XYZ file of C-alpha atoms in Angstrom:
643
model
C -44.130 -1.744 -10.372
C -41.969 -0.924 -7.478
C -43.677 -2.769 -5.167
C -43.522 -6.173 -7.473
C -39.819 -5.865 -7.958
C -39.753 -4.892 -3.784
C -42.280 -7.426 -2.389
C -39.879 -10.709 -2.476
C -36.952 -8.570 -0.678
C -39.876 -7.280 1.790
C -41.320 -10.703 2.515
C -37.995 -12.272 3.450
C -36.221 -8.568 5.272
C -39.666 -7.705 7.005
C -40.501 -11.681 7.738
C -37.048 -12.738 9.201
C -35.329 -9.538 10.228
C -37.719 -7.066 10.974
C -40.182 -9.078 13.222
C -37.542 -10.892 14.919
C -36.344 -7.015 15.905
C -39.656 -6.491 17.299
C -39.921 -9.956 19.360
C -36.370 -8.982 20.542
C -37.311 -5.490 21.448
C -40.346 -7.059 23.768
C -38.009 -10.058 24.846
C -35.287 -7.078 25.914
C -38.555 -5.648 28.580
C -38.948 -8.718 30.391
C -37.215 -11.003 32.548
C -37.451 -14.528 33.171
C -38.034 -16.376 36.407
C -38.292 -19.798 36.299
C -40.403 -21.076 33.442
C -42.052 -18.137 33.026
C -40.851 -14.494 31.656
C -42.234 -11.148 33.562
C -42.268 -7.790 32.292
C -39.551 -5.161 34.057
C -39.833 -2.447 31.638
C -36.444 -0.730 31.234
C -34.726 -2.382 34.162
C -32.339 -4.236 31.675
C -31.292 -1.142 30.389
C -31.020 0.591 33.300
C -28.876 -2.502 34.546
C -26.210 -1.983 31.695
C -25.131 1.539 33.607
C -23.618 -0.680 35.954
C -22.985 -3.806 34.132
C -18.852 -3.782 33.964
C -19.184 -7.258 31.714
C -21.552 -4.869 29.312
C -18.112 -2.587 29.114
C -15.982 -4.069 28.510
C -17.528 -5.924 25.976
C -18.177 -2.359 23.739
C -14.964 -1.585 24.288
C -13.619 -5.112 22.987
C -15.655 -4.128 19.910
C -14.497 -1.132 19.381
C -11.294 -1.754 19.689
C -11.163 -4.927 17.793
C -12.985 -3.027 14.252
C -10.720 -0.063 14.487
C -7.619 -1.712 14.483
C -8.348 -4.092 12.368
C -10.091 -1.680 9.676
C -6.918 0.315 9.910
C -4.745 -2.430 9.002
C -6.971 -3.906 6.617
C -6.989 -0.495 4.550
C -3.074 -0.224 4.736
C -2.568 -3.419 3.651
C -5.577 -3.886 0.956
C -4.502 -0.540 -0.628
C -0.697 -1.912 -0.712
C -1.872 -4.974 -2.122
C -3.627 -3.316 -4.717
C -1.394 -0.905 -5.829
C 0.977 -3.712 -6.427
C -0.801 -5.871 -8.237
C -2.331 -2.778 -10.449
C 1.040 -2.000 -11.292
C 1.773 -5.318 -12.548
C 1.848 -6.929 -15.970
C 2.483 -10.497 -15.304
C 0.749 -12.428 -13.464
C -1.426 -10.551 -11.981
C -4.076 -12.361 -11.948
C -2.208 -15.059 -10.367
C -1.346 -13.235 -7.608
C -5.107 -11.890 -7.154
C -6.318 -15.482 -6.918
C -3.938 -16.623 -4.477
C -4.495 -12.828 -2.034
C -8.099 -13.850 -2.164
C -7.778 -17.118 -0.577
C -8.111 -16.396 3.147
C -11.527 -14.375 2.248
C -12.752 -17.469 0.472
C -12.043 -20.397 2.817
C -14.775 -21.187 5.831
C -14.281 -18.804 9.540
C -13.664 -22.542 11.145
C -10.669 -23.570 8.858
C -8.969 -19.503 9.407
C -9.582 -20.722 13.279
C -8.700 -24.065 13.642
C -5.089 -23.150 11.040
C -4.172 -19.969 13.464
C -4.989 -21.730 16.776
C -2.781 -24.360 15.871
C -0.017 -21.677 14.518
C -0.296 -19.886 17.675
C 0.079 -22.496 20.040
C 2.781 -21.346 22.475
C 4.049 -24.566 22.821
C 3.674 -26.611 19.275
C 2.860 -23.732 17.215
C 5.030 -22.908 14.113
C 5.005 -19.411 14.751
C 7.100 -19.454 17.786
C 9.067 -21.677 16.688
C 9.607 -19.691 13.196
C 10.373 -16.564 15.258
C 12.775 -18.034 17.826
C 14.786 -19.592 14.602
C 14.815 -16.181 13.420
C 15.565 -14.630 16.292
C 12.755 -12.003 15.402
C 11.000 -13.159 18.542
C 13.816 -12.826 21.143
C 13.693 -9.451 19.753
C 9.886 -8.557 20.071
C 10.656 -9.048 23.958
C 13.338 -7.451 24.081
C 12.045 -4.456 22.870
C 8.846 -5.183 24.580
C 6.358 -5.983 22.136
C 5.072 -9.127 24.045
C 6.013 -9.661 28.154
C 7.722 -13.235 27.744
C 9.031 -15.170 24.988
C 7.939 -17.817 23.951
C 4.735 -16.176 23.732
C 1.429 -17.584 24.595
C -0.435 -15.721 21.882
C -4.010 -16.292 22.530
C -3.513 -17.148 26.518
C -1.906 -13.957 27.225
C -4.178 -11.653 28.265
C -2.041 -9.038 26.647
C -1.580 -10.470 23.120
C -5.079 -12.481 23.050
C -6.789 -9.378 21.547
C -4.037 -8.349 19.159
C -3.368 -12.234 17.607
C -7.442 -11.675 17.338
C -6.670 -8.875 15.125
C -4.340 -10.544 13.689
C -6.042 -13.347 12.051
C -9.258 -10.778 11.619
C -7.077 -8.906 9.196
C -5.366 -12.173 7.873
C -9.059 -13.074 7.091
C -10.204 -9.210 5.485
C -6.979 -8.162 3.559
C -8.464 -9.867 0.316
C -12.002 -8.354 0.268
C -10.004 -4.984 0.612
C -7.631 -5.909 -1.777
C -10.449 -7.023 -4.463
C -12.521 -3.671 -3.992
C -9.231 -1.570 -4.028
C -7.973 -2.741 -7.225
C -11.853 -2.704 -8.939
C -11.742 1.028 -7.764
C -8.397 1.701 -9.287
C -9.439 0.421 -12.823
C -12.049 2.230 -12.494
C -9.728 5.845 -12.173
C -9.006 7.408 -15.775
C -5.840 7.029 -16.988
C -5.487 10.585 -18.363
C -5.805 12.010 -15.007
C -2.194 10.562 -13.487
C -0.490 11.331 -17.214
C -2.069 15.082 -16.929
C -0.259 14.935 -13.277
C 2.489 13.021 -14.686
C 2.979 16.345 -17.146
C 2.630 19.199 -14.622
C 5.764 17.512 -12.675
C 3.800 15.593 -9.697
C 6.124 13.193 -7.874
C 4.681 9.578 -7.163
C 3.062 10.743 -3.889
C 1.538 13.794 -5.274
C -0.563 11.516 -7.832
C -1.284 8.875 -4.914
C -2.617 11.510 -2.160
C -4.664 14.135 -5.027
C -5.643 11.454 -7.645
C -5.682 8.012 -6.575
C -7.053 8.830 -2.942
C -9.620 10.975 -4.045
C -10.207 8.483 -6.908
C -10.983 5.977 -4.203
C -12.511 7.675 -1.723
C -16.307 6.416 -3.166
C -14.964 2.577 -2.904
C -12.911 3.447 0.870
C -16.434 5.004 2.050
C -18.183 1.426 0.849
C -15.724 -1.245 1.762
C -15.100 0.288 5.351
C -18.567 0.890 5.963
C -19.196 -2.830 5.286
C -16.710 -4.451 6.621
C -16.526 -2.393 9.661
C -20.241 -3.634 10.288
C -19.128 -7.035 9.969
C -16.065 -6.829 12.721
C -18.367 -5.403 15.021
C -21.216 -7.626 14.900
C -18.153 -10.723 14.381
C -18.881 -13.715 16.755
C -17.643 -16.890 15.128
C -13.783 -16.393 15.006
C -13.614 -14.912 18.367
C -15.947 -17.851 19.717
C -13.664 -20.221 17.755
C -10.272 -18.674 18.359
C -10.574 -17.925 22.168
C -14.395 -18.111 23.096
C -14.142 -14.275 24.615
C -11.174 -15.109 26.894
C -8.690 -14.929 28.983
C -10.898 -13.649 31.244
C -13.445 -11.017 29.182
C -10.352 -9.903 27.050
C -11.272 -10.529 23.493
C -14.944 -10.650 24.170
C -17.352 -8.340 21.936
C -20.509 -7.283 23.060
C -22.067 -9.162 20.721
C -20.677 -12.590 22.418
C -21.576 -10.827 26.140
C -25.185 -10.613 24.875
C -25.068 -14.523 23.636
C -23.418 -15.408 27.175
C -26.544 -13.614 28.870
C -29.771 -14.800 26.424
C -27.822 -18.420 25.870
C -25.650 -19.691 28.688
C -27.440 -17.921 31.460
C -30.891 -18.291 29.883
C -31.365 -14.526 30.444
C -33.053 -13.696 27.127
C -34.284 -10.082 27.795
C -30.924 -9.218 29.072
C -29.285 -10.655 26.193
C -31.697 -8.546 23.782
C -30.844 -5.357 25.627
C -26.954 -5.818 25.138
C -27.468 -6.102 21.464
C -30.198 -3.461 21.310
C -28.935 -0.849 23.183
C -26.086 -0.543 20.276
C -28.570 -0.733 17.739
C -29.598 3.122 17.432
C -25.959 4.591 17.546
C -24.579 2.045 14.404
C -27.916 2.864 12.794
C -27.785 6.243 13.092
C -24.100 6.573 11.890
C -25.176 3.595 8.680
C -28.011 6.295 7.841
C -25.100 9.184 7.620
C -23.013 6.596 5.258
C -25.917 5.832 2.887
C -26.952 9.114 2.335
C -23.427 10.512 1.755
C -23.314 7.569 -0.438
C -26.147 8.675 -2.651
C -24.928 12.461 -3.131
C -21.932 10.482 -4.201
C -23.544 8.942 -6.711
C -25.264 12.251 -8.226
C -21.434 13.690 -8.362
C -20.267 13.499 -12.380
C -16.637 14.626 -13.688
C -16.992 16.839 -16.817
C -15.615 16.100 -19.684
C -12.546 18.638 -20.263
C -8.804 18.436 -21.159
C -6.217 16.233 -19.279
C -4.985 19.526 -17.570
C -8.591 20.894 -16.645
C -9.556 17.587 -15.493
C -6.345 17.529 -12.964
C -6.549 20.856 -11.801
C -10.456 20.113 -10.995
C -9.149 17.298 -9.226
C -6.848 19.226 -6.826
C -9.065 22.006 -6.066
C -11.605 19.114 -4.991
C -9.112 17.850 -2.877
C -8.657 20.892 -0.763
C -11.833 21.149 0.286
C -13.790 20.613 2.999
C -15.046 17.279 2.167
C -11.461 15.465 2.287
C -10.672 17.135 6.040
C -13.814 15.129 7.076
C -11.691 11.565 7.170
C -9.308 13.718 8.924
C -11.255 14.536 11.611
C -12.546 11.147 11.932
C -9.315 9.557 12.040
C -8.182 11.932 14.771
C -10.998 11.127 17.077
C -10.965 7.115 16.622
C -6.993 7.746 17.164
C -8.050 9.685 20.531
C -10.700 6.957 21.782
C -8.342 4.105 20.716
C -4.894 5.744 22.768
C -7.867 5.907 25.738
C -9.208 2.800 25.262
C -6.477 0.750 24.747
C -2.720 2.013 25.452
C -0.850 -1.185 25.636
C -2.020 -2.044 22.193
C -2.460 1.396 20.830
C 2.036 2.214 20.787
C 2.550 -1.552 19.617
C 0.032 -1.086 16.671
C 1.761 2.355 16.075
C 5.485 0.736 15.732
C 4.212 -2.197 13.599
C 2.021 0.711 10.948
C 5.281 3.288 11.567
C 7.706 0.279 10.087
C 5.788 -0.732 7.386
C 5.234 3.030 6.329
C 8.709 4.180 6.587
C 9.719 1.142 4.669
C 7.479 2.033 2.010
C 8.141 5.731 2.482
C 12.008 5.462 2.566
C 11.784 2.830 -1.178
C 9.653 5.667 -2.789
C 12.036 8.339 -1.790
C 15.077 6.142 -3.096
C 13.411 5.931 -6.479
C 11.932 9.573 -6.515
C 15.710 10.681 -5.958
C 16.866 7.949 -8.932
C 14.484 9.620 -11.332
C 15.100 12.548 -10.565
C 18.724 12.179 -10.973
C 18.314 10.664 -14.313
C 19.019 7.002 -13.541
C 15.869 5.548 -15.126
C 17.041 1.909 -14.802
C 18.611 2.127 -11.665
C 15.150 3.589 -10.223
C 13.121 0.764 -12.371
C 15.631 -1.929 -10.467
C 14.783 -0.637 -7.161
C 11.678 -0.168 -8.028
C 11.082 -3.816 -9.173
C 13.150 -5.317 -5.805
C 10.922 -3.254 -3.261
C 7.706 -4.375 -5.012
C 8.437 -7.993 -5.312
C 9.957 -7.589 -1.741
C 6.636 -6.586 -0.337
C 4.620 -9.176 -2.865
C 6.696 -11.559 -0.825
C 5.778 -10.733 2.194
C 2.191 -10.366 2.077
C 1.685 -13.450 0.247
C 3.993 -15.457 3.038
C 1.663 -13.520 5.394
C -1.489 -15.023 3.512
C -0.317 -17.632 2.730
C 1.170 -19.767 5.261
C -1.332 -20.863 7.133
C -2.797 -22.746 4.174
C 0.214 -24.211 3.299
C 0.401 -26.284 7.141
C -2.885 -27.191 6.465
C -2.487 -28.786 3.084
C 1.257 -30.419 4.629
C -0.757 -31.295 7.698
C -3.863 -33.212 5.918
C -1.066 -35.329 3.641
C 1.085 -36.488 7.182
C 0.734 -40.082 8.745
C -1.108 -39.611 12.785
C 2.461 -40.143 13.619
C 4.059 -37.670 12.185
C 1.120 -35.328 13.455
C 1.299 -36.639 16.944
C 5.131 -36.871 17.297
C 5.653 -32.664 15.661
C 8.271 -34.142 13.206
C 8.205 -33.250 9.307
C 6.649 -30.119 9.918
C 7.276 -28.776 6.569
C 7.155 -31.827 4.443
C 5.532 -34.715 5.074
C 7.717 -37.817 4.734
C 6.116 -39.652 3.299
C 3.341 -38.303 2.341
C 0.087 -40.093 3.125
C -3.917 -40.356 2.364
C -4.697 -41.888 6.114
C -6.483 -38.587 7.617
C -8.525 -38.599 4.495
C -9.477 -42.240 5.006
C -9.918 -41.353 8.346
C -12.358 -38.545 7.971
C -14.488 -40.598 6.247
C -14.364 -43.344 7.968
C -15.111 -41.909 11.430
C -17.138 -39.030 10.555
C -20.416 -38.546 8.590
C -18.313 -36.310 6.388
C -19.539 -37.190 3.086
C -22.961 -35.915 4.178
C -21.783 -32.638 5.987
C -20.537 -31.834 2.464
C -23.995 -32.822 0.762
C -26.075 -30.738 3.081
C -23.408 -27.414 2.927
C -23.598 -28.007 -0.886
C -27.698 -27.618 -0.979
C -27.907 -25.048 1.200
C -25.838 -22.650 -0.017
C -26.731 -23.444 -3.744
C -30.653 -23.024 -2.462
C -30.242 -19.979 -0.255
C -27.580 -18.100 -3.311
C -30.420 -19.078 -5.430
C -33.288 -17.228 -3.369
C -30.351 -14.160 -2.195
C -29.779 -14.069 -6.315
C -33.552 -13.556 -6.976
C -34.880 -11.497 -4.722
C -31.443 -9.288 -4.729
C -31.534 -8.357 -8.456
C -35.526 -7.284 -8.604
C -34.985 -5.272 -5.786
C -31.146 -3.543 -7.214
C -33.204 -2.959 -9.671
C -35.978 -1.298 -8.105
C -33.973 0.797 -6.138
C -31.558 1.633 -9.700
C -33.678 2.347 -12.308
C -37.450 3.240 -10.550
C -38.543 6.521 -8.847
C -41.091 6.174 -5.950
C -41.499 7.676 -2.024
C -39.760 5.701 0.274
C -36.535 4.127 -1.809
C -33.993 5.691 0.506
C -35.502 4.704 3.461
C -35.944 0.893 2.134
C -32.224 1.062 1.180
C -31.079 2.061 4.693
C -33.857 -0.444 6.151
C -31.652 -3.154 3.957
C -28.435 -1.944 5.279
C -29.208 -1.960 9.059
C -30.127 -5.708 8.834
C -26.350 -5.871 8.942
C -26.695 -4.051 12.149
C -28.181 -7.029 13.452
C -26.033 -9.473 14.856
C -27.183 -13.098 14.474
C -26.400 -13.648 18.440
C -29.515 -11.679 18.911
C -31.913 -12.524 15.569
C -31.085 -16.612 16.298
C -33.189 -16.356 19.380
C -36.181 -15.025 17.978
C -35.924 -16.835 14.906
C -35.700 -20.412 16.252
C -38.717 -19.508 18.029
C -40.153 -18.693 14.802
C -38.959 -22.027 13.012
C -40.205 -24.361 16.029
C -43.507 -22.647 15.362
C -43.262 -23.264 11.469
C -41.988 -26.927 12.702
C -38.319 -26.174 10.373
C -35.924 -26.735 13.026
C -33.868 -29.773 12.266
C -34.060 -29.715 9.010
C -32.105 -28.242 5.789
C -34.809 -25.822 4.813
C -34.558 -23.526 8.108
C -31.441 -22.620 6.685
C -32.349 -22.084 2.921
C -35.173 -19.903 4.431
C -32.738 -17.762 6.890
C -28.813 -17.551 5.053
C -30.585 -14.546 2.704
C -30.975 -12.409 5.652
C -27.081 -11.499 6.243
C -26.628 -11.908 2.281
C -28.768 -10.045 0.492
C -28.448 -6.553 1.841
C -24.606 -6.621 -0.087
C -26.103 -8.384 -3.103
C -28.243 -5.475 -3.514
C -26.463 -2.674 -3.121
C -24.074 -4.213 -5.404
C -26.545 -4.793 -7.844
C -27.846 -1.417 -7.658
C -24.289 0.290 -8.472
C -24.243 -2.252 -11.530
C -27.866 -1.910 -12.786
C -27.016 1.669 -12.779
C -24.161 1.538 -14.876
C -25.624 0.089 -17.607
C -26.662 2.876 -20.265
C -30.722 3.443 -19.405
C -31.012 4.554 -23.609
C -30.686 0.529 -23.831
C -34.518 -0.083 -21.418
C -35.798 3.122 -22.751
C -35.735 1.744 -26.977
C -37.342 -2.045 -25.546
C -39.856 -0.070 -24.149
C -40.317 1.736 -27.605
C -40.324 -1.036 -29.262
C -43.192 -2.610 -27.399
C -41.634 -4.305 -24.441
C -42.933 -4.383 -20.770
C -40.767 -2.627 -18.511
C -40.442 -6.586 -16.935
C -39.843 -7.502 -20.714
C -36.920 -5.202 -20.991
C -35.851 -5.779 -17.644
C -35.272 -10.002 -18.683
C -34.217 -9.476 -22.247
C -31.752 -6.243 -22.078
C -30.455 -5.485 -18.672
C -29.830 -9.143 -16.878
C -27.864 -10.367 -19.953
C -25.760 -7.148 -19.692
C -25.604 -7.444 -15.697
C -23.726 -11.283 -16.039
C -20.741 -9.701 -14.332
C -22.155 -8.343 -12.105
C -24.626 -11.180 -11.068
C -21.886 -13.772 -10.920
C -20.055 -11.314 -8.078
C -23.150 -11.307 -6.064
C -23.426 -15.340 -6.742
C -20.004 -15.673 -5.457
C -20.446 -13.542 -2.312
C -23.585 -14.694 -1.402
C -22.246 -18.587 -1.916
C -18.846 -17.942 0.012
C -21.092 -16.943 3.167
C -23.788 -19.527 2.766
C -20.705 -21.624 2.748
C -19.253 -20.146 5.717
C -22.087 -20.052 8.276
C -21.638 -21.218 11.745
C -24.257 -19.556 14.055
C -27.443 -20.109 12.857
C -26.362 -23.836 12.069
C -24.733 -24.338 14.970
C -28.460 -23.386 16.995
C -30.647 -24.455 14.231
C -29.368 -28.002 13.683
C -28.865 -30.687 16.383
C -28.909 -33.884 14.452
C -25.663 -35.155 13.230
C -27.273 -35.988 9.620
C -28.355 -32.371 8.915
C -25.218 -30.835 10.117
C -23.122 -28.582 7.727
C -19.449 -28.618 7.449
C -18.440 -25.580 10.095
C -20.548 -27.125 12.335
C -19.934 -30.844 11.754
C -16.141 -29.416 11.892
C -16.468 -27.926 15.363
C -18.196 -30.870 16.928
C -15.304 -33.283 15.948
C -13.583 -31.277 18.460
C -14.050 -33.040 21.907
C -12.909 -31.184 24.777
C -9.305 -30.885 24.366
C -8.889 -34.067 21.518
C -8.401 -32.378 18.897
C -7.933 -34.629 15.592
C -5.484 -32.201 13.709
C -5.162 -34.201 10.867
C -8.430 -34.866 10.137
C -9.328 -31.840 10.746
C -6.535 -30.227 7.933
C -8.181 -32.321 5.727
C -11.245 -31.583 5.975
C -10.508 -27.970 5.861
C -8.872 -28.902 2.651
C -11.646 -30.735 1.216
C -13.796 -27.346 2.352
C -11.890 -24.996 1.052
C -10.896 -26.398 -2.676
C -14.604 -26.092 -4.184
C -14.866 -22.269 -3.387
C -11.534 -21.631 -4.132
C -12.087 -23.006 -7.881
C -15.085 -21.380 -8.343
C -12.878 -17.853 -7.081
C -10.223 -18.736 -9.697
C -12.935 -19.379 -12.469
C -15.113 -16.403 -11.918
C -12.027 -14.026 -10.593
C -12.114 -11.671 -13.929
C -15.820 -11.313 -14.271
C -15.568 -10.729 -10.183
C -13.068 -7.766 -10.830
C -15.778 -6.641 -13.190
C -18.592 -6.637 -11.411
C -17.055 -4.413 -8.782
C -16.160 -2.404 -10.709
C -19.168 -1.392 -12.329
C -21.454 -1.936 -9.096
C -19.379 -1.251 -6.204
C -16.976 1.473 -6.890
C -19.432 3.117 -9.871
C -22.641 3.049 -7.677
């Protein structure tokens, strides 16, 4: 039974990811000379000792997911707490955080490129209005002012950052706020009772609370970052110099632009056992997680069960963690490392010093006076982070709705006057737009289809049946993440001009589920295992096939659930620039972050069409977000945070 809710997961993960590993590990022994490739054994490995490019480019990536995995927790846990602790509007304010997670890598590029532009770019110009950025030189923060944000060798890597947390905050955010509905009430009034202050409940009931959901969403998205190629490619393309390049874009310079495929492989390969080896450690401290159940006791037993749990060993272990990654990143990086401290220092004594004004309000008996503070710092930061997330998205909607002389000539920036459909009639007109949307449309509905199918028999599988081998298939799923698609392109286009699918709309139905479903499922499996197993065990009394039960009980009670994996999988069918970018060369199978890119000819860059077709892009998926936002929240919270 295993193996028939398994085999459509195997076929596709053993078919598309697994062989292409094994083609790359031969291409990664040989070398080519002229048109033909020789074998050199380990000489490309051997070569990386020496390989400063190589380097630099693991340093890049390490220092580009730490930072922004920091920042992305401190500002996703913010976010959340804010919007947890609000009544009104809340969901509101979720829908509009989770905007910048929703809309396509090429529109987040194209927005903070222009932004940035040291010359015409509203955030120098915002900042030297301000006078904010007169002050960030004077006290050192960036060399010059104005600033050339992504030319500067010394700011290229942190405006990288930048928009890499602009781009993650909402994913965080989401997950955070699932885990915190998912903490018991009881626990913070028990807390509340014995006399805990506001930071006493946050650091020994909703930290530990979260600590299942933290492991997850860090693990994941710190996978991401360091296998990210299409917003560095599209922000800076690895420069100045080799500045912002990851190793995953050094290995695509090698195999692509220097035609040295085995090279190229070893980059990419060479990484593979450490992130494997540390993605095995996750998993399995995952699953004990899973195994852990509170008791059911009083409100006071359950808090003081809670505290002794947090003094143990288990919660130094972040500690430790964070103290080393603190030690490699002051090594690795010490012009970024003290400005990254100032920027997290501010925003924590802010925080730190409103909590301690209301602490000592309360405390003092002024209960509205604390509630009025209280209410001004949160809507204060709530103001911030969504002019943070914001912003961008607003100049491209103003931008798309401007005349191409108001574009050109940098006047109305703010409001167009008057405001115009011409770079929507241009789009059109100039550009086979109509069918980039068409072809984005059926892929991603096809391949979120297939990554739906294939993801729920096998959550399932891996939830509710026992049989050898399920851990290791779970970590097998997982390390596909591991794979970066600068490597698994190579192999696999070699694979689809032998199956005679390049060029055409089904070599990407057939390849999106790769880098989809290994999320899908594990969120599935949380969910499936959530759902009360009493439910499957009286269908199978009753005379139902354990398939039977499976269709009739537990997919009409996994809806939630399903629909979060729908929307996931959809946003990054949506989103996908690599593999169409190599796959596709014909203008009438392009999809829109492709088609997008190529409008761009050397340095003519249409602006206004381009805002609105990044508008047009971004609307559909940002609906379908608002529509499906509560039974979103839901599904996490049942799959991700509870399994």
């Amino acid at each position: 039974m295993a193996a028939l809710f398994l085999a459509p997961m195997a076929v596709l993960v053993g078919g598309l990811v697994l062989v292409p590993i094994a083609r790359s590990i031969i291409t990664s022994t040989t070398e080519r000379h002229g048109q033909d490739s020789v074998f050199v054994g380990l000489d490309n490995y051997l070569a990386l000792v020496s390989d400063d490019q190589f380097h630099t480019g693991v340093v890049n990536s390490f220092v580009f997911t730490a930072y922004a995995e920091v920042f992305k927790v401190v500002l996703g846990l913010a976010a959340a707490l804010l919007l947890h602790h609000r009544r009104r509007g809340r969901a509101v304010l979720a829908g509009l955080l989770l905007v910048p997670w929703v809309v396509p890598t090429v529109v987040t590029a194209f927005s903070w490129r222009a932004l940035l532009d040291p010359i015409f770019g509203s955030v120098n110009t915002l900042l030297t209005a301000t006078g904010i950025g007169p002050l960030l030189a004077s006290a050192h923060l960036v060399d010059s002012w104005p600033a050339g944000w992504l030319s500067d060798p010394s700011l290229a890597m942190p405006s990288v950052i930048l928009v890499n947390v602009w781009k993650g905050v909402p994913f965080f955010t989401v997950c955070f706020l699932a885990g915190l509905k998912a903490i018991p009430a009881d626990l913070y009034e028990a807390a509340t009772i014995d006399g805990a202050s506001a930071w006493q409940r946050f650091r020994n009931v909703t930290l530990p609370g979260l600590r299942h959901v933290i492991t997850v969403t860090v693990t994941l998205s710190s996978i991401w970052t360091f296998n990210n190629f299409d917003l560095v490619w599209l922000l800076t393309q690895g420069g100045p110099g080799d500045v912002t390049a990851p190793y995953v874009l050094i290995a695509y310079s090698k195999a692509i632009l220097q035609l040295q495929y085995g090279a190229g492989a070893a980059v990419t390969l060479v990484m593979l056992p450490i992130i494997g080896g540390l993605v095995f450690v996750l998993v399995r401290l995952l699953r004990q997680d899973t195994n852990i159940k509170l008791p059911r006791r009083r409100r006071r037993a359950r808090w003081i069960e809670t505290l002794r749990w947090a003094g143990t060993a288990r919660k130094a272990l972040p500690w430790v963690v964070a103290a080393l990654v603190t030690g490699l990143l002051a090594w690795a990086s010490p012009q970024i490392f003290w400005k990254a401290a100032v920027v997290l220092g501010v925003i924590l004594l802010i925080a730190a010093a409103v909590g301690r004004v209301v602490s000592t309000l309360q405390s003092r008996g002024g209960r509205r006076s604390s509630s009025v503070v209280s209410g001004l710092g949160s809507w204060a930061a709530l103001a911030g982070l969504l002019f943070f997330v914001l912003s961008p998205l607003y100049w491209i909607a103003v931008t798309a709705f401007k005349s191409e002389g108001q574009v050109v000539m940098r006047t109305d920036d703010l409001w167009p006057t008057p405001w115009t459909l011409e770079q929507f009639g241009a789009l059109f007109d100039n550009q086979p737009f109509g069918r980039w949307y068409l072809n984005t449309l059926l892929v991603s509905a096809a391949s979120t289809a297939v990554a739906l199918v294939c993801a729920a028999l096998a959550g399932y599988a891996l939830a509710r049946l026992r049989f050898r081998g399920a851990q290791g298939f779970t970590v097998t799923v997982l390390l596909t993440y591991v794979m970066p698609g600068a490597l698994l392109f190579i192999p696999l286009y070699q694979m689809l001009i032998g199956a005679r699918l390049t060029d055409s709309l089904w070599s990407l139905v057939v390849t999106y589920p790769t880098f989809t479903l290994p999320f899908a499922t594990w969120l599935l499996v949380g969910y499936f295992s959530s759902i009360p197993i009493e439910l499957e065990e009286a269908a199978l009394v009753d005379g139902c096939s354990r398939i039977q039960a499976f269709g009739r009980v537990v997919l009409p009670l996994a809806k939630p659930g399903l629909l979060a994996v729908a929307l996931f999988t959809l946003t990054n069918a949506w989103n996908e620039f690599l593999f169409a970018f190599v796959f596709i060369t014909k203008d009438e199978y392009k999809t829109l972050p492709v088609g997008m890119q190529s409008m761009i000819a050397g340095d003519v860059v249409p602006q206004g069409q381009l805002a609105a077709a990044s508008l047009l892009v971004s609307i559909p998926v940002v609906i379908m977000y608002a529509l499906g936002q509560r039974f979103l929240t839901e599904g996490l919270t049942a799959g991700a945070v509870k399994g």
